mmCIF file of C-alpha atoms in Angstrom:
data_model
loop_
_atom_site.group_PDB
_atom_site.id
_atom_site.type_symbol
_atom_site.label_atom_id
_atom_site.label_comp_id
_atom_site.label_asym_id
_atom_site.label_seq_id
_atom_site.Cartn_x
_atom_site.Cartn_y
_atom_site.Cartn_z
ATOM 1 C CA MET A 30 0.136 -0.443 -0.043
ATOM 2 C CA LYS A 31 2.664 3.091 0.690
ATOM 3 C CA PHE A 32 4.855 1.746 -3.103
ATOM 4 C CA LEU A 33 0.849 2.475 -4.461
ATOM 5 C CA GLN A 34 0.887 5.648 -2.642
ATOM 6 C CA LYS A 35 4.194 6.447 -3.185
ATOM 7 C CA ILE A 36 3.462 6.196 -7.050
ATOM 8 C CA ILE A 37 0.473 8.617 -6.409
ATOM 9 C CA ILE A 38 2.548 11.545 -4.477
ATOM 10 C CA ASN A 39 5.120 10.685 -8.064
ATOM 11 C CA LEU A 40 2.278 11.320 -10.539
ATOM 12 C CA ILE A 41 0.618 14.158 -8.445
ATOM 13 C CA ILE A 42 4.155 15.672 -7.805
ATOM 14 C CA LEU A 43 4.576 15.291 -11.988
ATOM 15 C CA ALA A 44 1.414 16.325 -12.491
ATOM 16 C CA LEU A 45 1.729 19.719 -10.415
ATOM 17 C CA THR A 46 2.987 22.597 -13.516
ATOM 18 C CA VAL A 47 6.117 24.128 -9.835
ATOM 19 C CA PRO A 48 9.323 24.395 -10.599
ATOM 20 C CA VAL A 49 11.121 20.735 -10.521
ATOM 21 C CA THR A 50 13.564 21.797 -8.013
ATOM 22 C CA ALA A 51 10.717 22.279 -5.704
ATOM 23 C CA GLN A 52 9.096 19.215 -6.621
ATOM 24 C CA GLN A 53 11.642 16.869 -5.486
ATOM 25 C CA LEU A 54 10.836 14.667 -2.850
ATOM 26 C CA ASN A 55 14.079 13.258 -1.258
ATOM 27 C CA MET A 56 14.714 11.508 2.627
ATOM 28 C CA MET A 57 18.518 11.280 3.342
ATOM 29 C CA ASP A 58 20.420 10.911 6.244
ATOM 30 C CA GLY A 59 21.929 13.716 7.733
ATOM 31 C CA MET A 60 22.764 15.696 10.725
ATOM 32 C CA VAL A 61 21.471 19.298 12.134
ATOM 33 C CA GLN A 62 22.483 21.672 14.983
ATOM 34 C CA TYR A 63 20.474 22.432 17.627
ATOM 35 C CA GLN A 64 21.174 24.303 21.562
ATOM 36 C CA LYS A 65 25.324 24.440 19.776
ATOM 37 C CA ARG A 66 25.193 19.897 19.127
ATOM 38 C CA ASP A 67 24.576 18.327 16.246
ATOM 39 C CA TYR A 68 22.717 15.443 16.158
ATOM 40 C CA PRO A 69 21.652 12.347 13.365
ATOM 41 C CA ALA A 70 19.176 13.223 11.854
ATOM 42 C CA VAL A 71 16.300 12.317 9.050
ATOM 43 C CA ILE A 72 15.794 14.396 6.592
ATOM 44 C CA VAL A 73 12.848 15.801 4.557
ATOM 45 C CA GLN A 74 12.765 17.638 1.304
ATOM 46 C CA MET A 75 9.534 18.528 0.029
ATOM 47 C CA GLU A 76 7.043 21.205 -1.950
ATOM 48 C CA PRO A 77 4.199 21.844 1.452
ATOM 49 C CA ASP A 78 5.009 25.886 2.981
ATOM 50 C CA PRO A 79 7.462 24.710 6.373
ATOM 51 C CA LYS A 80 3.909 26.062 8.189
ATOM 52 C CA THR A 81 1.403 23.688 6.359
ATOM 53 C CA VAL A 82 4.852 20.801 7.022
ATOM 54 C CA LYS A 83 4.355 21.700 10.891
ATOM 55 C CA LYS A 84 0.922 21.806 11.317
ATOM 56 C CA ALA A 85 0.475 18.018 9.404
ATOM 57 C CA TRP A 86 3.200 16.703 11.416
ATOM 58 C CA GLU A 87 1.884 17.765 14.622
ATOM 59 C CA ASP A 88 -1.345 17.158 13.902
ATOM 60 C CA TYR A 89 0.438 13.335 13.081
ATOM 61 C CA ILE A 90 2.742 13.117 16.201
ATOM 62 C CA ARG A 91 -0.242 13.415 18.615
ATOM 63 C CA ARG A 92 -3.476 11.504 16.757
ATOM 64 C CA GLU A 93 -1.079 8.511 15.800
ATOM 65 C CA HIS A 94 1.353 8.547 18.337
ATOM 66 C CA ASP A 95 -0.684 10.932 21.270
ATOM 67 C CA ILE A 96 2.931 13.536 22.142
ATOM 68 C CA ASN A 97 2.141 17.146 22.662
ATOM 69 C CA MET A 98 5.255 18.273 20.796
ATOM 70 C CA LYS A 99 5.364 22.346 21.858
ATOM 71 C CA GLY A 100 6.072 25.063 19.546
ATOM 72 C CA ILE A 101 3.209 25.806 16.542
ATOM 73 C CA GLY A 102 -0.060 26.738 17.643
ATOM 74 C CA PHE A 103 -1.630 29.976 18.756
ATOM 75 C CA LEU A 104 0.232 33.447 17.312
ATOM 76 C CA THR A 105 3.355 30.270 18.512
ATOM 77 C CA ASN A 106 5.368 29.543 15.067
ATOM 78 C CA LYS A 107 9.306 28.037 15.571
ATOM 79 C CA ASP A 108 11.403 26.732 13.738
ATOM 80 C CA VAL A 109 11.765 24.079 15.987
ATOM 81 C CA LEU A 110 8.943 21.838 17.609
ATOM 82 C CA THR A 111 9.654 19.767 21.090
ATOM 83 C CA ALA A 112 8.091 16.703 23.270
ATOM 84 C CA GLU A 113 11.345 16.577 26.193
ATOM 85 C CA GLU A 114 10.840 13.533 28.574
ATOM 86 C CA VAL A 115 7.951 11.873 26.341
ATOM 87 C CA SER A 116 7.450 7.499 26.073
ATOM 88 C CA PHE A 117 7.664 7.155 22.597
ATOM 89 C CA PRO A 118 7.421 3.434 22.361
ATOM 90 C CA ALA A 119 6.940 3.177 18.727
ATOM 91 C CA ILE A 120 10.717 4.658 19.015
ATOM 92 C CA SER A 121 12.256 3.435 22.154
ATOM 93 C CA THR A 122 11.375 1.519 25.235
ATOM 94 C CA LYS A 123 13.374 4.391 26.950
ATOM 95 C CA GLU A 124 11.906 8.071 27.340
ATOM 96 C CA MET A 125 13.060 10.839 25.907
ATOM 97 C CA ASP A 126 13.101 14.114 23.823
ATOM 98 C CA PHE A 127 12.049 14.884 20.270
ATOM 99 C CA TYR A 128 12.223 17.496 18.298
ATOM 100 C CA THR A 129 11.546 18.545 14.772
ATOM 101 C CA LYS A 130 13.522 21.939 12.952
ATOM 102 C CA VAL A 131 11.470 22.330 9.800
ATOM 103 C CA ILE A 132 12.906 25.357 8.183
ATOM 104 C CA GLU A 133 12.613 26.581 4.430
ATOM 105 C CA GLU A 134 15.384 25.953 1.887
ATOM 106 C CA ASN A 135 16.256 26.632 -1.588
ATOM 107 C CA ASP A 136 12.642 27.314 -2.456
ATOM 108 C CA ALA A 137 11.381 24.111 -0.677
ATOM 109 C CA THR A 138 11.028 22.694 2.971
ATOM 110 C CA LYS A 139 13.506 20.884 5.704
ATOM 111 C CA MET A 140 11.758 18.671 7.814
ATOM 112 C CA MET A 141 14.698 16.909 9.939
ATOM 113 C CA VAL A 142 14.074 14.774 12.646
ATOM 114 C CA PHE A 143 15.535 14.322 15.436
ATOM 115 C CA ALA A 144 16.180 12.489 19.304
ATOM 116 C CA ALA A 145 18.364 12.057 22.434
ATOM 117 C CA LEU A 146 17.854 9.293 25.385
ATOM 118 C CA GLY A 147 18.132 9.529 28.626
ATOM 119 C CA TYR A 148 21.133 11.935 29.434
ATOM 120 C CA ASN A 149 20.698 13.668 26.467
ATOM 121 C CA ILE A 150 21.863 10.418 24.536
ATOM 122 C CA PRO A 151 21.518 11.169 20.444
ATOM 123 C CA ILE A 152 19.857 8.432 18.416
ATOM 124 C CA ASP A 153 22.055 8.098 16.173
ATOM 125 C CA LYS A 154 22.175 5.119 13.523
ATOM 126 C CA ASP A 155 25.286 3.357 14.507
ATOM 127 C CA ARG A 156 25.012 3.453 18.279
ATOM 128 C CA ASN A 157 21.297 3.011 17.765
ATOM 129 C CA TYR A 158 20.348 1.390 14.935
ATOM 130 C CA LYS A 159 16.606 0.447 16.245
ATOM 131 C CA GLU A 160 16.230 3.404 17.439
ATOM 132 C CA TYR A 161 16.479 4.888 14.537
ATOM 133 C CA ILE A 162 15.095 2.754 12.344
ATOM 134 C CA ALA A 163 11.949 2.923 13.667
ATOM 135 C CA MET A 164 12.238 6.624 14.000
ATOM 136 C CA LYS A 165 13.048 6.680 9.955
ATOM 137 C CA ALA A 166 9.632 4.686 9.795
ATOM 138 C CA VAL A 167 7.756 7.457 11.589
ATOM 139 C CA VAL A 168 8.583 9.701 9.659
ATOM 140 C CA SER A 169 7.929 7.345 6.324
ATOM 141 C CA ASP A 170 4.632 6.380 7.537
ATOM 142 C CA PHE A 171 4.030 10.616 8.035
ATOM 143 C CA ILE A 172 5.119 11.607 4.290
ATOM 144 C CA ASP A 173 3.417 8.519 3.203
ATOM 145 C CA ASN A 174 -0.453 9.900 4.846
ATOM 146 C CA PHE A 175 0.680 14.035 4.423
ATOM 147 C CA LEU A 176 1.455 14.184 1.285
ATOM 148 C CA PRO A 177 -0.979 12.711 -1.021
ATOM 149 C CA ALA A 178 -3.044 14.097 0.885
ATOM 150 C CA TYR A 179 -2.441 17.631 0.784
ATOM 151 C CA TYR A 180 -2.069 16.823 -2.826
ATOM 152 C CA MET A 181 -5.024 15.618 -2.784
ATOM 153 C CA GLU A 182 -6.398 18.772 -2.097
ATOM 154 C CA ARG A 183 -4.484 20.602 -4.070
ATOM 155 C CA LEU A 184 -5.340 18.756 -6.753
ATOM 156 C CA GLU A 185 -9.382 19.565 -6.205
ATOM 157 C CA THR A 186 -8.500 23.356 -4.961
ATOM 158 C CA ALA A 187 -7.743 24.122 -9.479
ATOM 159 C CA LYS A 188 -10.411 21.343 -9.702
ATOM 160 C CA SER A 189 -12.413 23.881 -8.372
ATOM 161 C CA ALA A 190 -11.081 26.985 -9.601
ATOM 162 C CA VAL A 191 -10.947 25.317 -13.343
ATOM 163 C CA ALA A 192 -14.887 24.553 -12.449
ATOM 164 C CA ASP A 193 -15.562 27.941 -11.098
ATOM 165 C CA LEU A 194 -13.898 30.117 -14.654
ATOM 166 C CA GLU A 195 -15.415 27.395 -16.899
ATOM 167 C CA GLY A 196 -18.668 28.507 -15.014
ATOM 168 C CA ASP A 197 -17.460 31.730 -16.186
ATOM 169 C CA GLN A 198 -17.165 31.355 -18.726
ATOM 170 C CA LYS A 199 -20.216 29.781 -19.569
ATOM 171 C CA ASP A 200 -21.818 33.278 -18.587
ATOM 172 C CA LEU A 201 -19.838 35.372 -20.519
ATOM 173 C CA ARG A 202 -20.776 33.070 -23.134
ATOM 174 C CA LYS A 203 -24.584 33.584 -22.059
ATOM 175 C CA ASP A 204 -24.046 37.763 -21.522
ATOM 176 C CA ILE A 205 -22.533 37.547 -25.587
ATOM 177 C CA GLU A 206 -24.854 36.530 -27.193
ATOM 178 C CA ASP A 207 -27.744 38.112 -25.669
ATOM 179 C CA ASN A 208 -26.440 41.516 -26.536
ATOM 180 C CA GLN A 209 -26.092 39.451 -29.620
ATOM 181 C CA LYS A 210 -29.134 39.206 -30.135
ATOM 182 C CA GLU A 211 -29.557 42.660 -28.087
ATOM 183 C CA ILE A 212 -27.751 44.538 -30.974
ATOM 184 C CA GLU A 213 -29.402 42.961 -33.869
ATOM 185 C CA LYS A 214 -32.676 43.899 -32.032
ATOM 186 C CA LEU A 215 -31.208 47.550 -32.293
ATOM 187 C CA ARG A 216 -29.663 47.246 -35.575
ATOM 188 C CA LYS A 217 -34.009 46.057 -37.273
ATOM 189 C CA GLU A 218 -35.001 49.044 -35.192
ATOM 190 C CA ASN A 219 -32.329 51.236 -36.167
ATOM 191 C CA GLU A 220 -32.990 50.250 -39.618
ATOM 192 C CA LYS A 221 -36.778 51.309 -39.830
ATOM 193 C CA LEU A 222 -36.240 54.268 -37.411
ATOM 194 C CA GLN A 223 -32.905 55.039 -41.192
ATOM 195 C CA GLU A 224 -36.583 54.327 -43.853
ATOM 196 C CA LYS A 225 -38.664 57.358 -41.084
ATOM 197 C CA LEU A 226 -36.060 59.404 -41.868
ATOM 198 C CA ASN A 227 -35.619 58.351 -45.140
ATOM 199 C CA GLU A 228 -39.282 59.021 -45.211
ATOM 200 C CA THR A 229 -39.968 62.144 -43.286
ATOM 201 C CA GLN A 230 -36.844 63.361 -45.213
ATOM 202 C CA THR A 231 -38.354 63.409 -48.552
ATOM 203 C CA GLU A 232 -41.445 64.771 -47.018
ATOM 204 C CA LEU A 233 -39.353 68.062 -46.022
ATOM 205 C CA GLN A 234 -38.239 68.852 -49.043
ATOM 206 C CA ALA A 235 -41.826 68.643 -50.570
ATOM 207 C CA ALA A 236 -43.020 71.505 -47.130
ATOM 208 C CA LEU A 237 -40.226 73.117 -48.243
ATOM 209 C CA GLU A 238 -40.702 73.673 -51.586
ATOM 210 C CA LEU A 239 -45.014 74.127 -51.609
ATOM 211 C CA LEU A 240 -43.004 76.714 -48.755
ATOM 212 C CA SER A 241 -41.042 78.877 -51.783
ATOM 213 C CA LYS A 242 -43.955 78.199 -53.756
ATOM 214 C CA ARG A 243 -46.934 79.955 -52.004
ATOM 215 C CA ARG A 244 -44.203 82.204 -50.509
ATOM 216 C CA THR A 245 -43.528 83.935 -53.946
ATOM 217 C CA LYS A 246 -47.190 83.756 -54.772
ATOM 218 C CA LEU A 247 -47.664 85.580 -51.691
ATOM 219 C CA GLN A 248 -45.124 87.880 -52.783
ATOM 220 C CA THR A 249 -46.929 88.283 -56.611
ATOM 221 C CA ILE A 250 -50.203 89.554 -54.882
ATOM 222 C CA LYS A 251 -48.451 91.725 -52.833
ATOM 223 C CA ASP A 252 -46.820 93.796 -55.298
ATOM 224 C CA GLN A 253 -50.783 92.829 -57.884
ATOM 225 C CA LEU A 254 -52.415 94.727 -54.398
ATOM 226 C CA ALA A 255 -49.788 97.196 -54.811
ATOM 227 C CA ILE A 256 -50.828 98.384 -58.453
ATOM 228 C CA ILE A 257 -54.400 98.269 -57.866
ATOM 229 C CA ASN A 258 -53.851 100.410 -54.945
ATOM 230 C CA ARG A 259 -52.050 103.064 -56.504
#
């Protein structure tokens, strides 16, 4: 099942139009410095932003392992999440301090998980092989659960955006069609008005000619009356 989930993750990552460097999902062994000490760490590089990763990780650790991590929450967003002097049976039978550093690096999120046993003894792959591999398995299980859900949510958001835009386009096309119908209606009305205008222009010309004739006739009558009355 995890193998299938990883295939799904890779397919979704490849399908998303984000920079190639941000798409890469890498899990590796490395070192991290915390409070002036070096700790062996399970390191994961991924695309989701640090705050999203921290919230998901804190929720996962609390839900799956009944451990509350400090450093993320209301008005709190620290680079390092901590759970000190806790029982973490999935990793060790001993009480431990469990840490996670999450930062942005090279346009990606770098998640570093590390821990210490007893008197601040770092869990090391060589000295504490079983515990280190168990810690790595916890991180792997988180990634298997988190990333498919994260990319599926982004996919659904993208699908919703596409659906909204398609709906907007449909509405706009209808508005254009309605406007074209209105334009056609107005064009026909304008044609009728132009015909009436032409008719009135003809009538006006005839009326002006008639007026001119009557003015001429009136002047002729006045001239004739003037002659008679001399």
